Amino acid sequence: MRPVNKPVADRQSLLADLENSAHVWFLETDGVTDPAVLESCVQLLSADEADRYRRFRFDADRHVFLLSHAMLRQVLSRYADIDPSDWQFSRSTHGRPEIAQPDPGMSLRFNLTHTRGLAACLVTQTLDCGVDAEALVMRRHAMGIAERMFAEQELQLLRDLEGPDWQDEFINLWTLREAYCKACGTGLANSGRHFHFERDREGGWQIRFTGSSAAASDWHLSVERVVDSHKVAVAVHIADRSAFSLRTRQFSF
Ligand SMILES: CC(C)(COP(=O)(O)OP(=O)(O)OC[C@H]1O[C@@H](n2cnc3c(N)ncnc32)[C@H](O)[C@@H]1OP(=O)(O)O)[C@@H](O)C(=O)NCCC(=O)NCCS
């Protein structure tokens, strides 16, 4: 495994770059099979994470859980001089994890997503943020999910589409909804029809709340096909959308 604590110069440039941006780190989990790497990942887990890791019913889910949590710990240690195994996390009442200890010396925020084949974590300084990854396959109950969860304006977008185009737009809207709700910290408990996602003039995404004549200007929202098989949506609450950028990096152990 490569050294986890990067040289200080790397850390400083990463931190400087984080000032007006957010970083997405992603990992294709099926490609990580080296037993030595997997064992070193297990060693990074907290007792609670190790307990969850052992309790998965399917190997595929256990594998992704392990790699996503080991990646998160290593990613955070690229921003702060803290050993990856030392991070301790607290959970809000809705389950959102935040750094509890040790103090990284800055307000480092993150959000994690893991699904079979892909793990991704999003890192910001201070900013509320959420990330969601989905495989580009048709969900069995996609139509039902859309009817139950989407706003009328989003259903209208889908009505004009069929086949792969329908599936693609469904994934865009679904991952954006999850990323936004995770950024709010509530998870899907905050979902509803009081907001919807729509394209902006540049072909990107924006959120509009019911009763508001204009789209909200304080959310960065994007969906990226980071690998052939998966899309990743990101939501970051920011003061000024125009001054913000998102950087996507591939992680490797
Ligand atoms: C939190 C939630 C959005 C996660 O979505 P998901 O697509 O299943 O899973 P993801 O892989 O994208 O994200 C999971 C990670 O998000 C983070 N997370 C958990 N709760 C969170 C919250 N309230 N806000 C932000 N992030 C959260 C955790 O890091 C979690 O991984 P971990 O438990 O291994 O540490 C979703 O499970 C949820 O809202 N649950 C609440 C129950 C609910 O309303 N269910 C309705 C289903 S239709």
CSV table of N, CA and C and ligand atoms in Angstrom, one decimal, residues 52 65 69 91 94-97 111-114 132 148 178 182 185-189, ligand 1:
chain,number,residue,atom,x,y,z
A,52,ARG,N,-19.8,-3.5,12.2
A,52,ARG,CA,-20.7,-3.4,11.1
A,52,ARG,C,-20.2,-4.2,9.9
A,65,PHE,N,-18.3,-1.6,1.8
A,65,PHE,CA,-18.3,-0.9,3.1
A,65,PHE,C,-16.8,-0.7,3.6
A,69,HIS,N,-14.9,3.0,3.9
A,69,HIS,CA,-14.5,3.6,5.2
A,69,HIS,C,-13.0,3.7,5.3
A,91,ARG,N,-22.5,11.0,15.2
A,91,ARG,CA,-23.6,11.0,14.3
A,91,ARG,C,-24.7,11.9,14.8
A,94,HIS,N,-30.2,12.3,12.8
A,94,HIS,CA,-30.6,11.7,11.5
A,94,HIS,C,-29.5,10.8,10.9
A,95,GLY,N,-28.4,10.6,11.7
A,95,GLY,CA,-27.4,9.7,11.2
A,95,GLY,C,-26.2,10.2,10.5
A,96,ARG,N,-26.2,11.6,10.3
A,96,ARG,CA,-25.1,12.1,9.5
A,96,ARG,C,-23.8,12.1,10.3
A,97,PRO,N,-22.8,11.5,9.8
A,97,PRO,CA,-21.5,11.5,10.5
A,97,PRO,C,-20.7,12.8,10.3
A,111,ASN,N,-18.8,13.9,3.3
A,111,ASN,CA,-19.9,13.0,3.2
A,111,ASN,C,-19.5,11.8,2.3
A,112,LEU,N,-20.1,10.7,2.6
A,112,LEU,CA,-19.7,9.4,2.1
A,112,LEU,C,-20.8,8.7,1.4
A,113,THR,N,-20.5,8.1,0.3
A,113,THR,CA,-21.5,7.2,-0.4
A,113,THR,C,-20.9,5.9,-0.8
A,114,HIS,N,-21.6,4.8,-0.7
A,114,HIS,CA,-21.1,3.6,-1.2
A,114,HIS,C,-22.2,2.7,-1.8
A,132,ASP,N,-23.9,11.3,-3.6
A,132,ASP,CA,-24.6,10.1,-3.8
A,132,ASP,C,-24.2,9.4,-5.1
A,148,ARG,N,-43.5,8.3,-6.1
A,148,ARG,CA,-43.6,8.6,-4.6
A,148,ARG,C,-42.8,9.8,-4.2
A,178,GLU,N,-30.9,12.7,-3.4
A,178,GLU,CA,-30.2,12.1,-2.2
A,178,GLU,C,-29.0,13.0,-1.8
A,182,LYS,N,-28.8,14.7,1.8
A,182,LYS,CA,-27.6,14.3,2.7
A,182,LYS,C,-26.9,15.6,3.1
A,185,GLY,N,-28.4,17.1,5.9
A,185,GLY,CA,-28.1,16.3,7.1
A,185,GLY,C,-29.2,15.4,7.5
A,186,THR,N,-30.4,15.6,6.9
A,186,THR,CA,-31.6,14.8,7.3
A,186,THR,C,-31.7,13.5,6.5
A,187,GLY,N,-31.0,13.3,5.5
A,187,GLY,CA,-31.2,12.2,4.6
A,187,GLY,C,-32.6,12.3,4.0
A,188,LEU,N,-33.2,11.2,3.6
A,188,LEU,CA,-34.4,11.3,2.8
A,188,LEU,C,-35.6,11.7,3.7
A,189,ALA,N,-35.4,11.9,5.0
A,189,ALA,CA,-36.5,12.4,5.9
A,189,ALA,C,-36.8,13.8,5.4
B,1,LIG,C1,-28.9,8.6,4.6
B,1,LIG,C2,-29.4,8.1,3.3
B,1,LIG,C3,-29.7,9.3,2.4
B,1,LIG,C4,-28.3,7.2,2.7
B,1,LIG,O1,-28.6,6.9,1.4
B,1,LIG,P1,-28.1,5.6,0.7
B,1,LIG,O2,-28.2,5.8,-0.8
B,1,LIG,O3,-28.8,4.4,1.3
B,1,LIG,O4,-26.6,5.4,1.1
B,1,LIG,P2,-25.2,6.1,0.6
B,1,LIG,O5,-24.2,5.1,0.4
B,1,LIG,O6,-25.4,7.2,-0.4
B,1,LIG,O7,-24.8,6.9,2.0
B,1,LIG,C5,-24.6,6.2,3.1
B,1,LIG,C6,-23.7,7.1,4.0
B,1,LIG,O8,-24.3,8.4,4.2
B,1,LIG,C7,-23.9,8.9,5.4
B,1,LIG,N1,-25.1,9.3,6.1
B,1,LIG,C8,-25.9,8.6,6.9
B,1,LIG,N2,-27.0,9.3,7.3
B,1,LIG,C9,-26.8,10.5,6.8
B,1,LIG,C10,-27.5,11.7,6.9
B,1,LIG,N3,-28.7,11.9,7.6
B,1,LIG,N4,-27.1,12.8,6.2
B,1,LIG,C11,-26.0,12.8,5.5
B,1,LIG,N5,-25.2,11.6,5.4
B,1,LIG,C12,-25.6,10.5,6.0
B,1,LIG,C13,-23.1,7.8,6.2
B,1,LIG,O9,-21.7,8.1,6.0
B,1,LIG,C14,-23.5,6.6,5.4
B,1,LIG,O10,-22.5,5.6,5.3
B,1,LIG,P3,-22.2,4.7,6.6
B,1,LIG,O11,-23.4,4.4,7.4
B,1,LIG,O12,-21.5,3.5,6.1
B,1,LIG,O13,-21.2,5.6,7.4
B,1,LIG,C15,-30.7,7.2,3.4
B,1,LIG,O14,-30.3,6.0,3.9
B,1,LIG,C16,-31.7,7.8,4.3
B,1,LIG,O15,-32.2,9.0,4.2
B,1,LIG,N6,-32.2,7.1,5.3
B,1,LIG,C17,-33.2,7.6,6.1
B,1,LIG,C18,-34.4,6.6,6.1
B,1,LIG,C19,-35.4,6.9,5.0
B,1,LIG,O16,-35.9,8.0,4.9
B,1,LIG,N7,-35.7,6.0,4.1
B,1,LIG,C20,-36.6,6.2,3.1
B,1,LIG,C21,-36.2,5.2,1.9
B,1,LIG,S1,-37.3,5.5,0.5
